[in-house]
Amino acid sequence: MFGKKSVVLLMLAMTLVLGACGTKANDSEGTGTGSATESKELNLATYGVSIGFSKKDGDKLEGYDIAVAEAVAKHLGYTKVNWTTADMAGMFGMLDASKIDTIANQVEANEKRKEKYIFSQTYIYSGAQLIVRADDDSIQSLADLKGKKIGVDVGTSKEAYLRANDPNNELNITTYEDPSVILNDVALKRLDAYIMDRAGAQLLIDNSGLALKKAGDPVYTYEEAFPFPNTEDGQKLRDSFNEALQALAEDGTLTKLSNEHLKQDISKAD
């Protein structure tokens, strides 16, 4: 029979052993920063409708945005990436509510967004590009679209740009949730043009098989990055992403991923 003192010592010894085992398991998970550090899970959102960037195929997401985000997560030691799909407004709503850590979806780092969010360093250099029918040479800029119909992805910075630069409502702006539908409507003459991200324009045209082309120079140019809440945790995670993105740029990973998914290197400025 053990005495009370022996039982207490035995229980203490077992507690120390279990504690040591738990410490080893946590140490083996690697290191990360930000709100996901403790669980080693990174919570991300994307739209999942853009060929080459973020496209959902069954239960799998693929594209440059997805690949870059997962490469960053791996570099920082996260053991799991949890993906959620939503439209742009929904993604920013989740970011504001701390339901996700950041957005991986061609997020334009414009001045309006910088009033509220902080951004990682750039991993996409692009611009807003007009897409028209292959036999239409009349459209080269927004000025040529006055009184005509233009399609744009709903809730995007491009929609905001169109409305801000059309004070007299001379553009007939139609918003869409599915980019493939916009291309069809241009080809079928239901729209005169579609304004989209230049980096993926040619790939989208090629994959559609439709008689379309890029028209004129970019309406405006911009850089895209990962947005974070302007909080202490957000700043820490942003800094970690910057460290990872810099390393992935220097070792050629960003160039490799861009060429793999988009047939061009959009990770560097022209």
XYZ file of C-alpha atoms in Angstrom, residues 24-239:
216
model
C 7.888 18.422 -27.529
C 4.748 18.198 -29.688
C 4.322 21.974 -29.720
C 7.984 22.567 -30.528
C 7.792 20.196 -33.497
C 5.114 22.353 -35.153
C 7.543 25.094 -36.122
C 7.146 28.808 -35.650
C 4.676 31.349 -36.952
C 3.369 34.758 -35.971
C 0.082 36.569 -35.673
C -3.319 35.392 -34.516
C -2.848 31.871 -35.876
C 0.404 31.146 -34.034
C -0.992 29.042 -31.186
C -2.919 26.567 -33.343
C -0.457 26.752 -36.256
C -3.421 27.196 -38.586
C -3.719 30.075 -41.029
C -7.236 31.176 -41.976
C -7.515 32.626 -45.475
C -10.297 33.720 -47.821
C -10.464 33.810 -51.611
C -13.120 34.213 -54.298
C -12.359 31.017 -56.234
C -13.594 32.122 -59.669
C -10.476 33.530 -61.390
C -8.574 31.257 -63.784
C -4.846 31.379 -63.087
C -5.241 33.116 -59.736
C -7.911 31.505 -57.574
C -10.123 28.892 -59.169
C -12.151 26.265 -57.347
C -12.118 22.852 -59.015
C -14.330 20.546 -56.961
C -12.994 20.751 -53.419
C -9.586 22.011 -54.566
C -8.424 25.586 -55.015
C -5.632 26.375 -57.458
C -3.915 29.389 -58.979
C -1.148 31.891 -58.296
C -2.854 33.532 -55.287
C -3.427 30.139 -53.706
C 0.092 28.867 -54.396
C 1.770 32.018 -53.055
C -0.313 32.018 -49.866
C 0.439 28.364 -49.198
C 4.149 28.891 -49.903
C 4.145 31.748 -47.363
C 2.356 29.549 -44.814
C 4.877 26.764 -45.309
C 7.807 29.169 -44.983
C 6.382 30.479 -41.696
C 5.838 27.004 -40.275
C 2.063 26.759 -40.363
C 0.853 23.180 -40.461
C -2.569 23.857 -41.978
C -4.251 26.470 -44.171
C -8.025 26.806 -43.803
C -9.675 28.278 -46.912
C -13.030 30.054 -47.116
C -14.599 31.283 -50.372
C -16.712 34.442 -50.661
C -17.111 37.504 -52.848
C -14.930 40.555 -52.242
C -17.346 42.309 -49.882
C -17.794 39.103 -47.902
C -14.050 38.560 -47.606
C -13.407 42.038 -46.228
C -16.329 41.565 -43.848
C -14.690 38.392 -42.510
C -11.354 40.196 -42.201
C -13.007 42.994 -40.209
C -14.671 40.415 -37.931
C -11.353 38.571 -37.346
C -12.757 35.386 -38.890
C -9.789 35.188 -41.286
C -6.171 36.328 -41.107
C -5.946 37.807 -44.617
C -7.291 37.630 -48.182
C -5.521 35.883 -51.071
C -7.406 37.197 -54.076
C -5.695 39.842 -56.236
C -6.388 42.552 -53.661
C -5.476 45.938 -55.052
C -3.508 47.950 -52.495
C -5.096 51.287 -53.357
C -5.149 54.482 -51.301
C -8.766 54.007 -50.208
C -8.047 50.590 -48.729
C -4.838 51.838 -47.131
C -6.945 54.185 -45.016
C -8.239 51.135 -43.157
C -5.865 48.218 -43.797
C -2.135 47.585 -43.874
C -0.636 45.596 -46.735
C 2.168 43.156 -47.310
C 4.777 43.868 -49.937
C 3.601 43.489 -53.515
C 3.417 40.044 -55.102
C 1.347 41.019 -58.179
C 2.060 43.940 -60.522
C -0.888 44.563 -62.813
C -3.479 47.025 -64.107
C -7.087 47.378 -65.209
C -7.505 46.092 -68.767
C -10.391 46.466 -71.224
C -11.480 43.321 -73.082
C -13.507 43.690 -76.304
C -14.567 41.613 -79.302
C -11.737 40.688 -81.627
C -13.321 42.580 -84.544
C -13.957 45.786 -82.561
C -11.241 48.420 -83.005
C -13.403 51.331 -81.839
C -12.622 50.930 -78.138
C -9.197 51.799 -76.762
C -10.074 53.622 -73.519
C -12.933 54.438 -71.155
C -13.628 57.573 -73.195
C -14.647 55.320 -76.074
C -17.228 53.589 -73.878
C -19.463 56.579 -73.182
C -23.033 55.516 -73.865
C -21.940 51.882 -74.166
C -22.179 48.867 -71.882
C -19.258 47.706 -69.740
C -19.129 44.682 -67.423
C -17.160 44.453 -64.176
C -16.796 42.025 -61.267
C -19.093 43.052 -58.440
C -17.634 44.678 -55.334
C -14.142 45.110 -56.789
C -11.894 48.149 -56.870
C -12.493 48.302 -60.623
C -16.212 48.774 -60.074
C -15.404 51.556 -57.601
C -13.018 53.123 -60.123
C -15.617 53.087 -62.904
C -18.243 54.744 -60.729
C -15.806 57.328 -59.368
C -14.696 58.250 -62.886
C -18.182 58.411 -64.386
C -19.745 61.406 -62.589
C -22.270 62.027 -65.367
C -23.347 58.374 -65.592
C -22.240 58.105 -69.197
C -21.188 54.475 -68.775
C -23.727 51.695 -68.649
C -22.114 49.611 -65.888
C -23.275 46.049 -65.269
C -21.855 44.013 -62.378
C -21.301 40.246 -62.406
C -20.298 37.549 -59.938
C -18.893 35.122 -62.533
C -16.162 36.406 -64.913
C -16.866 33.679 -67.484
C -20.392 35.049 -67.918
C -19.014 38.524 -68.623
C -16.784 37.217 -71.411
C -19.721 35.431 -73.028
C -21.812 38.579 -72.880
C -19.050 40.570 -74.596
C -18.738 37.926 -77.316
C -22.543 37.880 -77.776
C -22.647 41.721 -78.000
C -24.667 42.071 -74.819
C -21.730 44.113 -73.511
C -19.255 46.284 -75.370
C -16.347 45.652 -72.990
C -15.212 44.021 -69.781
C -12.701 45.640 -67.419
C -10.542 43.123 -65.550
C -7.115 42.421 -64.106
C -4.507 42.746 -66.857
C -2.262 40.037 -65.409
C -4.808 37.318 -66.104
C -6.531 38.808 -69.156
C -4.825 36.863 -71.929
C -5.027 33.578 -70.027
C -8.765 34.067 -69.491
C -9.302 34.906 -73.165
C -7.311 31.888 -74.310
C -9.187 29.543 -71.985
C -12.569 30.895 -73.062
C -12.035 30.080 -76.739
C -13.990 33.232 -77.600
C -13.101 35.830 -80.249
C -11.923 38.507 -77.824
C -8.850 40.685 -77.356
C -7.227 43.205 -75.025
C -7.979 46.806 -76.008
C -5.532 49.662 -75.521
C -3.205 50.304 -72.616
C -4.212 49.606 -69.012
C -6.866 52.041 -67.793
C -4.711 52.424 -64.699
C -1.912 50.387 -63.109
C -1.711 49.072 -59.569
C -0.051 46.619 -57.218
C -1.723 43.747 -55.372
C -0.869 42.382 -51.939
C -2.222 40.702 -48.805
C -4.347 43.012 -46.573
C -4.341 42.908 -42.773
C -6.236 44.726 -40.005
C -4.313 47.727 -38.703
C -3.889 46.192 -35.252
C -0.928 44.925 -33.259
C -1.630 41.320 -34.315
C -2.240 42.429 -37.894
C 1.082 44.270 -37.997
C 2.947 41.242 -36.644
C 1.389 38.931 -39.222
C 2.008 41.458 -42.005
C 5.686 41.647 -41.017
